[in-house]
Amino acid sequence: MPKTTSTASEDARQPSLGGHLAICRFDHWFKNVFVLPGIIAALAMDESTRNWSVLSNALIGLFAIGLVASSNYTINEILDAANDREHPEKRHRPVPSGRVSLPLGYLQWILLFLLGLAVGALVSWPFTLTLAALWIMGCIYNIPPLRSKELPFLDVLSESINNPIRMLAGWFIAGSTLIAPTSLLLSYWMFGCFFMALKRYAEYRSIADPERAARYRRSFVYYNEGRLLSSVVVYACAACLLFGAFLMRYQLELVLAFPFIAWVAGEYFNLGLMDDSPVQAPEHLYRQSRLMLAVTTCTLVIGALLFIELPILHSLFRQSVAH
């Protein structure tokens, strides 16, 4: 006798290997590209790092970061399941749809972290400590009683701090013994906040129901469209101010990159304002050709300017002192 529709549906909700692999979010490993600016900055600022070992360290390091990130994604999926059931799309995710065994899910969370640390130790101990910091921030973001993802503004700040942590990981992958510039790390953090706050704005708009939005994400009790957009502007201003402090101190030539940075920010902002905005799913942003063109061009320009000296710029920006 053929299975009834309800029976087939129940079978589909059984825990499966596919469900456990899905909550690793391997498609989110693209975020590891945020490690690359740290590597490039270290190569530009510390000549001792310019050797071929950087390539092997980068491959090992990116894999290790991916494992730790998947550990964080696993616990995120498990602890978000109740709220995801209130979201029109996320209710179909593996945990809320019953395709993950919770005991095995928790074991998967720990094992991925430990494996990531073991692989990271092949690079260096400072790099391994950075991986531990990335995992700890994942715990703060996801696990009660802290669970910063439910607190307005702290949700964006605590999630986006993974950006400077990834940059620092790249710095250590390159093997630099210098201290990474604080202004660069902070500006990278604020740029991350800009992108994350706009993602929150897009999520809030897509739900289009304040009460349901609050059930899905507690921080939405306080948020509204105006507050979220205001925070986007604040983060963008802070990012530019801090990046300006970095370039004035270390590499003035980077001032020429500002039009390209503005291009990236403008393209992303435009996407964030769309109905059913694609910024809600960052893992699919590679499909946005204009954004990808802006990001690629901006990355190449910044990468080049880090290694170029233009004395005329220093003359133009030199302060004149009246006697």
PDB file of N, CA and C in Angstrom, residues 205-259:
ATOM      1  N   ARG A 205      11.598  44.245   7.865  1.00  0.00           N
ATOM      2  CA  ARG A 205      10.642  44.626   6.823  1.00  0.00           C
ATOM      3  C   ARG A 205       9.977  43.413   6.190  1.00  0.00           C
ATOM      4  N   SER A 206      10.735  42.332   6.006  1.00  0.00           N
ATOM      5  CA  SER A 206      10.191  41.168   5.305  1.00  0.00           C
ATOM      6  C   SER A 206       9.094  40.488   6.113  1.00  0.00           C
ATOM      7  N   ILE A 207       9.217  40.532   7.441  1.00  0.00           N
ATOM      8  CA  ILE A 207       8.185  39.915   8.285  1.00  0.00           C
ATOM      9  C   ILE A 207       6.909  40.742   8.252  1.00  0.00           C
ATOM     10  N   ALA A 208       7.064  42.074   8.198  1.00  0.00           N
ATOM     11  CA  ALA A 208       5.933  42.994   8.003  1.00  0.00           C
ATOM     12  C   ALA A 208       4.848  42.851   9.059  1.00  0.00           C
ATOM     13  N   ASP A 209       5.220  42.435  10.252  1.00  0.00           N
ATOM     14  CA  ASP A 209       4.269  42.289  11.352  1.00  0.00           C
ATOM     15  C   ASP A 209       5.068  42.424  12.652  1.00  0.00           C
ATOM     16  N   PRO A 210       4.996  43.592  13.329  1.00  0.00           N
ATOM     17  CA  PRO A 210       5.806  43.823  14.527  1.00  0.00           C
ATOM     18  C   PRO A 210       5.649  42.747  15.601  1.00  0.00           C
ATOM     19  N   GLU A 211       4.427  42.252  15.799  1.00  0.00           N
ATOM     20  CA  GLU A 211       4.219  41.234  16.833  1.00  0.00           C
ATOM     21  C   GLU A 211       4.898  39.920  16.455  1.00  0.00           C
ATOM     22  N   ARG A 212       4.746  39.521  15.216  1.00  0.00           N
ATOM     23  CA  ARG A 212       5.394  38.285  14.778  1.00  0.00           C
ATOM     24  C   ARG A 212       6.910  38.455  14.751  1.00  0.00           C
ATOM     25  N   ALA A 213       7.370  39.640  14.360  1.00  0.00           N
ATOM     26  CA  ALA A 213       8.807  39.916  14.347  1.00  0.00           C
ATOM     27  C   ALA A 213       9.388  39.789  15.750  1.00  0.00           C
ATOM     28  N   ALA A 214       8.650  40.261  16.749  1.00  0.00           N
ATOM     29  CA  ALA A 214       9.117  40.182  18.135  1.00  0.00           C
ATOM     30  C   ALA A 214       9.177  38.744  18.622  1.00  0.00           C
ATOM     31  N   ARG A 215       8.267  37.892  18.128  1.00  0.00           N
ATOM     32  CA  ARG A 215       8.312  36.480  18.513  1.00  0.00           C
ATOM     33  C   ARG A 215       9.499  35.776  17.861  1.00  0.00           C
ATOM     34  N   TYR A 216       9.840  36.227  16.662  1.00  0.00           N
ATOM     35  CA  TYR A 216      10.961  35.619  15.940  1.00  0.00           C
ATOM     36  C   TYR A 216      12.302  36.043  16.534  1.00  0.00           C
ATOM     37  N   ARG A 217      12.452  37.332  16.842  1.00  0.00           N
ATOM     38  CA  ARG A 217      13.710  37.849  17.387  1.00  0.00           C
ATOM     39  C   ARG A 217      13.374  38.893  18.445  1.00  0.00           C
ATOM     40  N   ARG A 218      13.766  38.639  19.688  1.00  0.00           N
ATOM     41  CA  ARG A 218      13.360  39.508  20.797  1.00  0.00           C
ATOM     42  C   ARG A 218      13.843  40.943  20.643  1.00  0.00           C
ATOM     43  N   SER A 219      14.976  41.132  19.991  1.00  0.00           N
ATOM     44  CA  SER A 219      15.468  42.500  19.806  1.00  0.00           C
ATOM     45  C   SER A 219      14.506  43.326  18.960  1.00  0.00           C
ATOM     46  N   PHE A 220      13.649  42.655  18.182  1.00  0.00           N
ATOM     47  CA  PHE A 220      12.681  43.366  17.360  1.00  0.00           C
ATOM     48  C   PHE A 220      11.562  43.992  18.195  1.00  0.00           C
ATOM     49  N   VAL A 221      11.489  43.666  19.481  1.00  0.00           N
ATOM     50  CA  VAL A 221      10.537  44.342  20.369  1.00  0.00           C
ATOM     51  C   VAL A 221      10.889  45.823  20.446  1.00  0.00           C
ATOM     52  N   TYR A 222      12.181  46.104  20.473  1.00  0.00           N
ATOM     53  CA  TYR A 222      12.648  47.491  20.578  1.00  0.00           C
ATOM     54  C   TYR A 222      12.855  48.129  19.208  1.00  0.00           C
ATOM     55  N   TYR A 223      13.325  47.346  18.268  1.00  0.00           N
ATOM     56  CA  TYR A 223      13.643  47.898  16.947  1.00  0.00           C
ATOM     57  C   TYR A 223      12.390  48.344  16.195  1.00  0.00           C
ATOM     58  N   ASN A 224      12.579  49.321  15.338  1.00  0.00           N
ATOM     59  CA  ASN A 224      11.623  49.634  14.279  1.00  0.00           C
ATOM     60  C   ASN A 224      12.454  50.086  13.079  1.00  0.00           C
ATOM     61  N   GLU A 225      11.804  50.373  11.976  1.00  0.00           N
ATOM     62  CA  GLU A 225      12.556  50.700  10.765  1.00  0.00           C
ATOM     63  C   GLU A 225      13.432  51.934  10.959  1.00  0.00           C
ATOM     64  N   GLY A 226      12.888  52.943  11.645  1.00  0.00           N
ATOM     65  CA  GLY A 226      13.643  54.172  11.860  1.00  0.00           C
ATOM     66  C   GLY A 226      14.890  53.950  12.696  1.00  0.00           C
ATOM     67  N   ARG A 227      14.751  53.209  13.785  1.00  0.00           N
ATOM     68  CA  ARG A 227      15.899  52.956  14.657  1.00  0.00           C
ATOM     69  C   ARG A 227      16.969  52.131  13.950  1.00  0.00           C
ATOM     70  N   LEU A 228      16.530  51.163  13.180  1.00  0.00           N
ATOM     71  CA  LEU A 228      17.498  50.330  12.470  1.00  0.00           C
ATOM     72  C   LEU A 228      18.258  51.130  11.414  1.00  0.00           C
ATOM     73  N   LEU A 229      17.546  51.965  10.656  1.00  0.00           N
ATOM     74  CA  LEU A 229      18.224  52.771   9.642  1.00  0.00           C
ATOM     75  C   LEU A 229      19.151  53.803  10.281  1.00  0.00           C
ATOM     76  N   SER A 230      18.735  54.356  11.421  1.00  0.00           N
ATOM     77  CA  SER A 230      19.599  55.306  12.129  1.00  0.00           C
ATOM     78  C   SER A 230      20.896  54.638  12.561  1.00  0.00           C
ATOM     79  N   SER A 231      20.786  53.401  13.040  1.00  0.00           N
ATOM     80  CA  SER A 231      21.989  52.687  13.473  1.00  0.00           C
ATOM     81  C   SER A 231      22.906  52.397  12.286  1.00  0.00           C
ATOM     82  N   VAL A 232      22.316  52.135  11.121  1.00  0.00           N
ATOM     83  CA  VAL A 232      23.118  51.893   9.917  1.00  0.00           C
ATOM     84  C   VAL A 232      23.990  53.112   9.615  1.00  0.00           C
ATOM     85  N   VAL A 233      23.397  54.301   9.720  1.00  0.00           N
ATOM     86  CA  VAL A 233      24.141  55.538   9.457  1.00  0.00           C
ATOM     87  C   VAL A 233      25.254  55.731  10.483  1.00  0.00           C
ATOM     88  N   VAL A 234      24.945  55.467  11.755  1.00  0.00           N
ATOM     89  CA  VAL A 234      25.947  55.619  12.820  1.00  0.00           C
ATOM     90  C   VAL A 234      27.134  54.693  12.581  1.00  0.00           C
ATOM     91  N   TYR A 235      26.849  53.437  12.251  1.00  0.00           N
ATOM     92  CA  TYR A 235      27.936  52.474  12.020  1.00  0.00           C
ATOM     93  C   TYR A 235      28.783  52.872  10.811  1.00  0.00           C
ATOM     94  N   ALA A 236      28.141  53.368   9.759  1.00  0.00           N
ATOM     95  CA  ALA A 236      28.882  53.781   8.569  1.00  0.00           C
ATOM     96  C   ALA A 236      29.807  54.952   8.884  1.00  0.00           C
ATOM     97  N   CYS A 237      29.305  55.927   9.657  1.00  0.00           N
ATOM     98  CA  CYS A 237      30.130  57.078  10.033  1.00  0.00           C
ATOM     99  C   CYS A 237      31.311  56.643  10.898  1.00  0.00           C
ATOM    100  N   ALA A 238      31.043  55.765  11.866  1.00  0.00           N
ATOM    101  CA  ALA A 238      32.110  55.284  12.750  1.00  0.00           C
ATOM    102  C   ALA A 238      33.171  54.524  11.962  1.00  0.00           C
ATOM    103  N   ALA A 239      32.726  53.705  11.012  1.00  0.00           N
ATOM    104  CA  ALA A 239      33.667  52.924  10.204  1.00  0.00           C
ATOM    105  C   ALA A 239      34.589  53.836   9.404  1.00  0.00           C
ATOM    106  N   CYS A 240      34.012  54.860   8.775  1.00  0.00           N
ATOM    107  CA  CYS A 240      34.823  55.771   7.964  1.00  0.00           C
ATOM    108  C   CYS A 240      35.774  56.593   8.825  1.00  0.00           C
ATOM    109  N   LEU A 241      35.305  57.038   9.994  1.00  0.00           N
ATOM    110  CA  LEU A 241      36.168  57.805  10.897  1.00  0.00           C
ATOM    111  C   LEU A 241      37.375  56.980  11.330  1.00  0.00           C
ATOM    112  N   LEU A 242      37.131  55.745  11.725  1.00  0.00           N
ATOM    113  CA  LEU A 242      38.214  54.881  12.205  1.00  0.00           C
ATOM    114  C   LEU A 242      39.153  54.475  11.071  1.00  0.00           C
ATOM    115  N   PHE A 243      38.585  54.238   9.892  1.00  0.00           N
ATOM    116  CA  PHE A 243      39.439  53.916   8.750  1.00  0.00           C
ATOM    117  C   PHE A 243      40.297  55.121   8.374  1.00  0.00           C
ATOM    118  N   GLY A 244      39.715  56.313   8.508  1.00  0.00           N
ATOM    119  CA  GLY A 244      40.479  57.530   8.259  1.00  0.00           C
ATOM    120  C   GLY A 244      41.637  57.675   9.236  1.00  0.00           C
ATOM    121  N   ALA A 245      41.390  57.318  10.503  1.00  0.00           N
ATOM    122  CA  ALA A 245      42.461  57.365  11.501  1.00  0.00           C
ATOM    123  C   ALA A 245      43.580  56.395  11.132  1.00  0.00           C
ATOM    124  N   PHE A 246      43.203  55.222  10.639  1.00  0.00           N
ATOM    125  CA  PHE A 246      44.208  54.232  10.245  1.00  0.00           C
ATOM    126  C   PHE A 246      45.048  54.729   9.071  1.00  0.00           C
ATOM    127  N   LEU A 247      44.396  55.223   8.044  1.00  0.00           N
ATOM    128  CA  LEU A 247      45.156  55.612   6.850  1.00  0.00           C
ATOM    129  C   LEU A 247      46.032  56.839   7.111  1.00  0.00           C
ATOM    130  N   MET A 248      45.580  57.752   7.971  1.00  0.00           N
ATOM    131  CA  MET A 248      46.407  58.916   8.287  1.00  0.00           C
ATOM    132  C   MET A 248      47.663  58.513   9.051  1.00  0.00           C
ATOM    133  N   ARG A 249      47.549  57.460   9.832  1.00  0.00           N
ATOM    134  CA  ARG A 249      48.686  57.018  10.647  1.00  0.00           C
ATOM    135  C   ARG A 249      49.610  56.076   9.886  1.00  0.00           C
ATOM    136  N   TYR A 250      49.035  55.214   9.045  1.00  0.00           N
ATOM    137  CA  TYR A 250      49.840  54.141   8.461  1.00  0.00           C
ATOM    138  C   TYR A 250      50.002  54.194   6.945  1.00  0.00           C
ATOM    139  N   GLN A 251      48.945  54.541   6.215  1.00  0.00           N
ATOM    140  CA  GLN A 251      49.024  54.458   4.745  1.00  0.00           C
ATOM    141  C   GLN A 251      48.084  55.486   4.135  1.00  0.00           C
ATOM    142  N   LEU A 252      48.579  56.699   3.985  1.00  0.00           N
ATOM    143  CA  LEU A 252      47.753  57.798   3.499  1.00  0.00           C
ATOM    144  C   LEU A 252      47.191  57.531   2.108  1.00  0.00           C
ATOM    145  N   GLU A 253      47.896  56.736   1.322  1.00  0.00           N
ATOM    146  CA  GLU A 253      47.456  56.440  -0.046  1.00  0.00           C
ATOM    147  C   GLU A 253      46.054  55.837  -0.087  1.00  0.00           C
ATOM    148  N   LEU A 254      45.621  55.236   1.007  1.00  0.00           N
ATOM    149  CA  LEU A 254      44.300  54.596   1.040  1.00  0.00           C
ATOM    150  C   LEU A 254      43.153  55.596   0.942  1.00  0.00           C
ATOM    151  N   VAL A 255      43.453  56.886   1.074  1.00  0.00           N
ATOM    152  CA  VAL A 255      42.398  57.882   0.915  1.00  0.00           C
ATOM    153  C   VAL A 255      41.798  57.803  -0.487  1.00  0.00           C
ATOM    154  N   LEU A 256      42.587  57.333  -1.452  1.00  0.00           N
ATOM    155  CA  LEU A 256      42.094  57.197  -2.828  1.00  0.00           C
ATOM    156  C   LEU A 256      41.084  56.064  -2.977  1.00  0.00           C
ATOM    157  N   ALA A 257      40.977  55.226  -1.957  1.00  0.00           N
ATOM    158  CA  ALA A 257      40.036  54.102  -2.022  1.00  0.00           C
ATOM    159  C   ALA A 257      38.631  54.494  -1.581  1.00  0.00           C
ATOM    160  N   PHE A 258      38.469  55.681  -1.019  1.00  0.00           N
ATOM    161  CA  PHE A 258      37.160  56.042  -0.478  1.00  0.00           C
ATOM    162  C   PHE A 258      36.028  56.013  -1.504  1.00  0.00           C
ATOM    163  N   PRO A 259      36.226  56.468  -2.748  1.00  0.00           N
ATOM    164  CA  PRO A 259      35.128  56.355  -3.719  1.00  0.00           C
ATOM    165  C   PRO A 259      34.686  54.908  -3.951  1.00  0.00           C
TER     166      PRO A 259
END
